[in-house]
Amino acid sequence: MNKFTTLATLLFIGHLAFSQALYRSFPSDVLGEDRNVKILKPRNYSKNPEKTYPLIIVLDGDFLFEPVAGTADYLAYWDQMPESFVVGINQRQSRYDDTEINQDSGFPEQQSLKFMDFVMEIKQTMVNEYRVAPFTVIVAKDITANLASFYLMRKKIAIDALIQIDPEYSPIIQQNLIPKISQLQEYNYFYVATPEKDNSLSEIITTETDSLFATKKNLNLKHDKIEGTNKYSVAAHAIPRGLDFIFQEYQLIDEEQLLEQDLAEEAKFEGDEKKKGMVRIIDRIQEKYRLIKEVYGVDMKLRLVDLVTIADYVESKQDWDQLIDIGVLANEVYPDILYGRYIEGLGYEGIGRPSRAIKAFNAAYGLEPAVGISKEDVLDKVELLQIKEKE
């Protein structure tokens, strides 16, 4: 992507977020004053009265809100992350007071502690007024990123993910960041991005750190040194990469991912011809959706596009028994469309049971077309199988 295209994309995303945002003066009991905030509601919020949505809180909202909100809205549109609330806190006049660290103790000054409590006040207000899921992300840059890290120093961690852009860590954070993260028990994501020439984190996040976290499935840590960026441009690249990292469990399945998982499973059972202990693809996708609910607080039914992806992959492997199971599952989730019954019919055809396949295809004929499969396609399958039965 050339520089002009990148700039045009960022301008479009910023305009999108700006046009959809709500502006609000927030009277804070903690600060004893009003603070200006911007709120981006999920675009389908009113259409889904039972659904809950993650919360993304953006510090430095006067310049970070638009790129974060626009990127979140864009990624959610393509189902690469759940639709989310984005709240930006304007700190144009108070940034340095909000983030001041005491040089003697190393901890935030009183005003900074109040600001941290104010952020939690914002969170609680959003929970009270909207359908907010129990998953909170904080996005911050340089000195606000340092302050946000102090949430990890508290006994009860009130956030689930941090996007830290070119952070300027104070000594206490440098010393305690990794130990504190490693003690977390719930699913947590910590993404930190720095410009290419910045080596300040080399001694904090090392290869030894990566190996420490490799054994802990609930902890997700990534240091992203982004090539070709400086302290100003790094944010434009870090925001989509950080959101992509944090919501990796949510994202749509692709066939390359299925192949990698299959190869890993097969490697564990090398030499075992029966491979009875292998985890099937259909079980993995159900576990994926269980994890989406557990991690992000988003309860959703299996996406049709994911069912199509695993069905195509399983069919390419001629794993007909599992294809039948996928067809049954698809019909349970989407009983009004013909896709599940059609896939079930393909599975029975594959294992050499044409009569059972015809029964499934006939059931499919009475349902609504979907995924490019028409009722004529179903009739063609039935006619071909009937001809084969007579031969």
PDB file of C-alpha atoms in Angstrom, residues 106-233:
ATOM      1  CA  GLY A 106       8.064   6.158  41.854  1.00  0.00           C
ATOM      2  CA  PHE A 107       4.271   5.946  42.090  1.00  0.00           C
ATOM      3  CA  PRO A 108       1.626   8.213  40.556  1.00  0.00           C
ATOM      4  CA  GLU A 109       0.983  11.559  42.219  1.00  0.00           C
ATOM      5  CA  GLN A 110      -2.392  12.145  43.892  1.00  0.00           C
ATOM      6  CA  GLN A 111      -3.893  13.783  40.808  1.00  0.00           C
ATOM      7  CA  SER A 112      -2.740  10.871  38.659  1.00  0.00           C
ATOM      8  CA  LEU A 113      -4.295   8.353  41.069  1.00  0.00           C
ATOM      9  CA  LYS A 114      -7.536  10.312  40.897  1.00  0.00           C
ATOM     10  CA  PHE A 115      -7.390  10.195  37.115  1.00  0.00           C
ATOM     11  CA  MET A 116      -6.938   6.404  37.223  1.00  0.00           C
ATOM     12  CA  ASP A 117     -10.020   6.201  39.440  1.00  0.00           C
ATOM     13  CA  PHE A 118     -11.832   8.515  37.029  1.00  0.00           C
ATOM     14  CA  VAL A 119     -11.147   6.077  34.172  1.00  0.00           C
ATOM     15  CA  MET A 120     -12.775   3.336  36.266  1.00  0.00           C
ATOM     16  CA  GLU A 121     -15.633   5.739  36.999  1.00  0.00           C
ATOM     17  CA  ILE A 122     -16.133   6.084  33.247  1.00  0.00           C
ATOM     18  CA  LYS A 123     -16.075   2.296  32.900  1.00  0.00           C
ATOM     19  CA  GLN A 124     -18.705   1.809  35.605  1.00  0.00           C
ATOM     20  CA  THR A 125     -20.937   4.468  34.077  1.00  0.00           C
ATOM     21  CA  MET A 126     -20.753   2.706  30.705  1.00  0.00           C
ATOM     22  CA  VAL A 127     -21.647  -0.604  32.381  1.00  0.00           C
ATOM     23  CA  ASN A 128     -24.595   1.033  34.132  1.00  0.00           C
ATOM     24  CA  GLU A 129     -25.956   2.833  31.089  1.00  0.00           C
ATOM     25  CA  TYR A 130     -25.225   0.401  28.243  1.00  0.00           C
ATOM     26  CA  ARG A 131     -24.911  -3.327  27.565  1.00  0.00           C
ATOM     27  CA  VAL A 132     -21.168  -3.579  28.109  1.00  0.00           C
ATOM     28  CA  ALA A 133     -19.458  -6.972  28.127  1.00  0.00           C
ATOM     29  CA  PRO A 134     -16.958  -7.855  30.881  1.00  0.00           C
ATOM     30  CA  PHE A 135     -13.933  -7.176  28.658  1.00  0.00           C
ATOM     31  CA  THR A 136     -12.130  -3.833  28.819  1.00  0.00           C
ATOM     32  CA  VAL A 137      -9.237  -2.566  26.689  1.00  0.00           C
ATOM     33  CA  ILE A 138      -7.208   0.572  27.423  1.00  0.00           C
ATOM     34  CA  VAL A 139      -5.288   2.274  24.607  1.00  0.00           C
ATOM     35  CA  ALA A 140      -2.614   4.803  25.554  1.00  0.00           C
ATOM     36  CA  LYS A 141       0.578   6.446  24.270  1.00  0.00           C
ATOM     37  CA  ASP A 142       3.965   7.282  25.850  1.00  0.00           C
ATOM     38  CA  ILE A 143       3.299   8.859  29.298  1.00  0.00           C
ATOM     39  CA  THR A 144      -0.391   7.857  29.396  1.00  0.00           C
ATOM     40  CA  ALA A 145       0.724   4.308  28.530  1.00  0.00           C
ATOM     41  CA  ASN A 146       3.016   4.400  31.544  1.00  0.00           C
ATOM     42  CA  LEU A 147       0.162   5.477  33.799  1.00  0.00           C
ATOM     43  CA  ALA A 148      -2.149   2.784  32.401  1.00  0.00           C
ATOM     44  CA  SER A 149       0.482   0.184  33.339  1.00  0.00           C
ATOM     45  CA  PHE A 150      -0.067   1.022  37.005  1.00  0.00           C
ATOM     46  CA  TYR A 151      -3.428  -0.751  36.842  1.00  0.00           C
ATOM     47  CA  LEU A 152      -1.343  -3.929  36.862  1.00  0.00           C
ATOM     48  CA  MET A 153       0.068  -2.920  40.234  1.00  0.00           C
ATOM     49  CA  ARG A 154      -3.349  -3.026  41.885  1.00  0.00           C
ATOM     50  CA  LYS A 155      -4.685  -6.094  43.684  1.00  0.00           C
ATOM     51  CA  LYS A 156      -7.795  -6.298  41.540  1.00  0.00           C
ATOM     52  CA  ILE A 157      -7.017  -5.764  37.866  1.00  0.00           C
ATOM     53  CA  ALA A 158      -9.902  -3.819  36.331  1.00  0.00           C
ATOM     54  CA  ILE A 159      -8.823  -4.262  32.714  1.00  0.00           C
ATOM     55  CA  ASP A 160      -8.320  -7.216  30.390  1.00  0.00           C
ATOM     56  CA  ALA A 161      -6.086  -5.788  27.677  1.00  0.00           C
ATOM     57  CA  LEU A 162      -3.612  -2.969  27.151  1.00  0.00           C
ATOM     58  CA  ILE A 163      -2.443  -1.431  23.890  1.00  0.00           C
ATOM     59  CA  GLN A 164       0.703   0.509  24.756  1.00  0.00           C
ATOM     60  CA  ILE A 165       2.016   2.778  21.995  1.00  0.00           C
ATOM     61  CA  ASP A 166       5.652   3.862  22.340  1.00  0.00           C
ATOM     62  CA  PRO A 167       5.433   3.756  26.157  1.00  0.00           C
ATOM     63  CA  GLU A 168       7.723   5.842  28.365  1.00  0.00           C
ATOM     64  CA  TYR A 169       7.981   3.491  31.330  1.00  0.00           C
ATOM     65  CA  SER A 170       9.050   4.811  34.713  1.00  0.00           C
ATOM     66  CA  PRO A 171      11.570   2.717  36.743  1.00  0.00           C
ATOM     67  CA  ILE A 172       8.975   0.915  38.876  1.00  0.00           C
ATOM     68  CA  ILE A 173       7.067  -0.210  35.793  1.00  0.00           C
ATOM     69  CA  GLN A 174      10.272  -1.352  34.111  1.00  0.00           C
ATOM     70  CA  GLN A 175      11.120  -3.501  37.141  1.00  0.00           C
ATOM     71  CA  ASN A 176       7.662  -4.920  37.846  1.00  0.00           C
ATOM     72  CA  LEU A 177       5.860  -5.118  34.504  1.00  0.00           C
ATOM     73  CA  ILE A 178       6.692  -8.700  33.526  1.00  0.00           C
ATOM     74  CA  PRO A 179       6.382 -10.190  37.056  1.00  0.00           C
ATOM     75  CA  LYS A 180       2.964  -8.547  37.486  1.00  0.00           C
ATOM     76  CA  ILE A 181       1.708  -9.727  34.101  1.00  0.00           C
ATOM     77  CA  SER A 182       2.917 -13.271  34.791  1.00  0.00           C
ATOM     78  CA  GLN A 183       0.819 -13.398  37.973  1.00  0.00           C
ATOM     79  CA  LEU A 184      -2.478 -12.685  36.196  1.00  0.00           C
ATOM     80  CA  GLN A 185      -4.945 -15.569  36.330  1.00  0.00           C
ATOM     81  CA  GLU A 186      -7.592 -14.519  33.796  1.00  0.00           C
ATOM     82  CA  TYR A 187      -7.196 -14.136  30.043  1.00  0.00           C
ATOM     83  CA  ASN A 188      -5.160 -10.989  29.455  1.00  0.00           C
ATOM     84  CA  TYR A 189      -3.579  -9.297  26.462  1.00  0.00           C
ATOM     85  CA  PHE A 190      -0.636  -6.929  26.568  1.00  0.00           C
ATOM     86  CA  TYR A 191       0.405  -5.398  23.253  1.00  0.00           C
ATOM     87  CA  VAL A 192       3.229  -2.851  23.126  1.00  0.00           C
ATOM     88  CA  ALA A 193       4.409  -1.161  19.940  1.00  0.00           C
ATOM     89  CA  THR A 194       7.573   0.860  19.475  1.00  0.00           C
ATOM     90  CA  PRO A 195       9.241   2.530  16.484  1.00  0.00           C
ATOM     91  CA  GLU A 196      11.854   0.517  14.642  1.00  0.00           C
ATOM     92  CA  LYS A 197      14.855   2.305  16.188  1.00  0.00           C
ATOM     93  CA  ASP A 198      13.585   2.231  19.774  1.00  0.00           C
ATOM     94  CA  ASN A 199      15.504  -0.283  21.911  1.00  0.00           C
ATOM     95  CA  SER A 200      14.090   0.793  25.278  1.00  0.00           C
ATOM     96  CA  LEU A 201      12.102  -2.428  25.748  1.00  0.00           C
ATOM     97  CA  SER A 202      14.836  -4.848  24.726  1.00  0.00           C
ATOM     98  CA  GLU A 203      15.771  -5.590  28.337  1.00  0.00           C
ATOM     99  CA  ILE A 204      12.155  -5.810  29.538  1.00  0.00           C
ATOM    100  CA  ILE A 205      10.554  -8.051  26.916  1.00  0.00           C
ATOM    101  CA  THR A 206      13.165 -10.613  25.889  1.00  0.00           C
ATOM    102  CA  THR A 207      13.285 -14.088  24.347  1.00  0.00           C
ATOM    103  CA  GLU A 208      13.295 -15.465  27.905  1.00  0.00           C
ATOM    104  CA  THR A 209      10.086 -13.541  28.554  1.00  0.00           C
ATOM    105  CA  ASP A 210       8.510 -15.044  25.429  1.00  0.00           C
ATOM    106  CA  SER A 211       9.357 -18.574  26.581  1.00  0.00           C
ATOM    107  CA  LEU A 212       7.922 -17.834  30.038  1.00  0.00           C
ATOM    108  CA  PHE A 213       4.556 -16.861  28.559  1.00  0.00           C
ATOM    109  CA  ALA A 214       4.527 -19.678  25.993  1.00  0.00           C
ATOM    110  CA  THR A 215       3.384 -22.136  28.678  1.00  0.00           C
ATOM    111  CA  LYS A 216       0.579 -19.891  29.972  1.00  0.00           C
ATOM    112  CA  LYS A 217      -2.380 -19.975  27.618  1.00  0.00           C
ATOM    113  CA  ASN A 218      -4.234 -17.199  29.413  1.00  0.00           C
ATOM    114  CA  LEU A 219      -1.410 -14.645  29.048  1.00  0.00           C
ATOM    115  CA  ASN A 220      -0.779 -13.021  25.703  1.00  0.00           C
ATOM    116  CA  LEU A 221       2.170 -10.665  25.408  1.00  0.00           C
ATOM    117  CA  LYS A 222       3.594  -9.102  22.251  1.00  0.00           C
ATOM    118  CA  HIS A 223       6.255  -6.480  21.655  1.00  0.00           C
ATOM    119  CA  ASP A 224       5.896  -5.172  18.113  1.00  0.00           C
ATOM    120  CA  LYS A 225       8.869  -3.183  16.816  1.00  0.00           C
ATOM    121  CA  ILE A 226       7.296  -1.620  13.733  1.00  0.00           C
ATOM    122  CA  GLU A 227       9.626  -0.960  10.819  1.00  0.00           C
ATOM    123  CA  GLY A 228       9.653   2.380   9.063  1.00  0.00           C
ATOM    124  CA  THR A 229       7.899   4.298  11.850  1.00  0.00           C
ATOM    125  CA  ASN A 230       8.837   7.058  14.275  1.00  0.00           C
ATOM    126  CA  LYS A 231       7.247   8.269  17.511  1.00  0.00           C
ATOM    127  CA  TYR A 232       4.518  10.062  15.568  1.00  0.00           C
ATOM    128  CA  SER A 233       3.617   7.544  12.865  1.00  0.00           C
TER     129      SER A 233
END
